[in-house]
Amino acid sequence: MGRYDGRVALVTGAARGIGFGTASRFAEEGASVAVIDLDESAAAEAAGRLPLVEGAKAVGVGCDVSDAGSADAAVARVVEELGGLHVLVNNAGITRDNLLFKMTEEDWDLVMNVHLRGAFLMTRAAQKVFVAQKYGKILNLSSVSALGNRGQANYSAAKMGIQGFTRTLGLELGPFGINANAIAPGFIATEMTDATAARLKMDVEEFRRLNAEANPVKRVGAPEDIAAAAAFLCSDEASYITGQTLYVDGGAKLG
Ligand code: NAP
């Protein structure tokens, strides 16, 4: 008997990285899972690799979370194809790093649109289902960069915005049986951090090694570290926890 038997979980940006790790964990624990990503074929391919339990289903849906029509259509399709919706994870993300004086308006808007507008649009679509059934779990991906990070004025602002958004969802949706929390990961080894290494003209393994060395627990994170926290926060065991941001960073923010 899994914690997510009979549940449907939708994870955005789940074709790879933290999103795929989280989608896999929900699948292992019994959920039917929707993999949402920009590219439908990548989403479908990832959905086909999920470790589903018997009787559970998966679907891959192409969707740009920053587009209202696309977000509404994705939620409607998941409800139709998987028979409901119980968990929403707003994970889709991008970076467009640059020092402030070199940051373009396009790079500012793009990052705001995917992270903040995307989380807003997906949550607005999902809450209709959640409120009607008086049950729902929302998990938003913030970051340690919310506390400030050189070269990430756009990303940092979006990720702190996610924390305020999450607190407000907790207040507004709590009376309807809906919990909303956020996870703020530290360094997690994914294509996103590999791209940062490339931007800094560093070897990926060396970049990871240096980040591990600087971390109190002496390693970098893996998508599974975030998935484990996500599986707890979206479970019924966490029903008295809402509006919170959990830092999953090996203690990095202590430094
Ligand atoms: P990732 O490997 O780059 O994966 C992000 C996924 O989101 C990609 O599949 C990407 O698709 C998708 N995506 C981008 N824009 C989208 C849109 N408009 N609509 C739908 N999907 C979209 O990133 P990750 O490292 O797993 O990060 C996942 C989340 O954790 C992000 O919110 C990130 O900010 C946050 N986070 C990551 C770290 C870290 O160290 N990795 C730390 C803190 C927070 P495409 O490939 O088609 O672009």
Coordinates of N, CA and C and ligand atoms in Angstrom, one line a residue, residues 13 15-19 37-38 63-66 91-94 114-115 141-143 155 159 185-188 190-193, ligand 1:
G13 N 7.7 20.6 -15.9 CA 9.1 20.5 -16.1 C 9.7 19.1 -15.8
A15 N 10.3 16.4 -17.6 CA 10.9 15.5 -18.6 C 12.3 15.1 -18.2
R16 N 12.9 15.9 -17.2 CA 14.2 15.5 -16.7 C 14.5 16.2 -15.3
G17 N 15.6 16.0 -14.8 CA 16.1 16.7 -13.6 C 15.2 16.4 -12.4
I18 N 15.0 17.4 -11.6 CA 14.3 17.3 -10.3 C 12.8 16.9 -10.6
G19 N 12.3 17.5 -11.7 CA 10.9 17.1 -12.0 C 10.7 15.7 -12.3
D37 N 5.8 19.1 -19.9 CA 7.0 19.8 -20.3 C 6.8 20.5 -21.6
L38 N 7.7 21.4 -21.9 CA 7.5 22.2 -23.1 C 7.3 21.3 -24.4
C63 N 3.3 21.4 -22.8 CA 2.6 22.6 -22.3 C 3.7 23.7 -21.9
D64 N 3.4 24.9 -22.3 CA 4.2 26.0 -21.8 C 3.4 26.6 -20.6
V65 N 4.0 26.4 -19.4 CA 3.3 26.8 -18.2 C 3.1 28.3 -18.1
S66 N 3.8 29.1 -18.9 CA 3.7 30.5 -18.8 C 2.5 31.1 -19.7
N91 N 7.3 22.9 -10.9 CA 8.8 22.7 -10.9 C 9.4 23.3 -12.2
A92 N 8.7 23.5 -13.2 CA 9.3 24.0 -14.5 C 10.1 25.2 -14.2
G93 N 11.3 25.3 -14.8 CA 12.1 26.4 -14.5 C 13.2 26.6 -15.6
I94 N 13.7 27.9 -15.6 CA 14.8 28.2 -16.5 C 15.7 29.2 -15.8
V114 N 8.2 32.1 -16.6 CA 8.2 30.6 -16.4 C 8.0 30.3 -14.9
H115 N 8.7 30.9 -14.1 CA 8.7 30.6 -12.6 C 7.4 31.1 -12.0
L141 N 8.5 25.0 -6.4 CA 10.0 25.0 -6.3 C 10.6 26.4 -6.2
S142 N 11.1 26.7 -5.0 CA 11.9 27.9 -4.8 C 13.4 27.5 -5.0
S143 N 14.2 28.2 -4.3 CA 15.7 27.9 -4.4 C 16.4 28.7 -3.3
Y155 N 16.2 35.5 -11.3 CA 15.9 34.2 -10.8 C 15.6 34.3 -9.3
K159 N 12.3 33.4 -7.3 CA 12.2 32.3 -6.3 C 11.8 32.8 -5.0
P185 N 15.6 24.1 -3.0 CA 16.8 23.3 -3.1 C 18.1 24.1 -3.1
G186 N 19.2 23.5 -2.6 CA 20.5 24.0 -2.8 C 21.0 23.5 -4.2
F187 N 22.3 23.2 -4.2 CA 22.9 22.7 -5.5 C 22.4 21.3 -5.7
I188 N 21.7 21.1 -6.8 CA 21.3 19.7 -7.2 C 21.9 19.4 -8.6
T190 N 21.9 18.6 -12.0 CA 21.0 18.4 -13.1 C 21.6 19.2 -14.3
E191 N 20.8 19.2 -15.4 CA 21.3 19.9 -16.6 C 21.3 21.4 -16.3
M192 N 20.5 21.9 -15.3 CA 20.5 23.3 -15.0 C 21.8 23.7 -14.4
T193 N 22.3 22.9 -13.4 CA 23.6 23.3 -12.8 C 24.7 23.0 -13.8
Ligands
NAP1 P1 16.2 21.4 -15.6 O1 17.0 20.1 -15.6 O2 16.7 22.5 -16.4 O3 14.7 21.0 -16.0 C1 13.7 22.0 -16.1 C2 12.6 21.5 -17.0 O4 11.6 22.5 -17.1 C3 13.1 21.2 -18.4 O5 12.6 19.9 -18.9 C4 12.5 22.3 -19.2 O6 12.2 22.0 -20.6 C5 11.2 22.6 -18.4 N1 10.6 23.9 -18.8 C6 11.3 25.1 -19.0 N2 10.4 26.1 -19.3 C7 9.2 25.5 -19.3 C8 7.9 26.0 -19.6 N3 7.7 27.3 -19.9 N4 6.9 25.1 -19.5 C9 7.0 23.8 -19.2 N5 8.2 23.3 -18.9 C10 9.3 24.1 -19.0 O7 16.1 22.0 -14.1 P2 16.2 21.4 -12.7 O8 17.5 21.6 -12.2 O9 15.6 20.0 -12.6 O10 15.2 22.4 -11.9 C11 13.9 22.1 -11.6 C12 13.3 23.2 -10.7 O11 14.1 23.3 -9.5 C13 13.4 24.6 -11.3 O12 12.3 25.4 -10.9 C14 14.7 25.2 -10.7 O13 14.7 26.6 -10.7 C15 14.6 24.6 -9.3 N6 15.9 24.5 -8.6 C16 17.0 23.8 -9.2 C17 18.2 23.8 -8.5 C18 19.4 23.0 -9.0 O14 20.4 23.1 -8.4 N7 19.2 22.2 -10.1 C19 18.4 24.5 -7.3 C20 17.3 25.2 -6.8 C21 16.1 25.3 -7.5 P3 13.2 22.4 -21.8 O15 14.3 21.4 -21.6 O16 12.3 22.1 -23.0 O17 13.6 23.8 -21.6

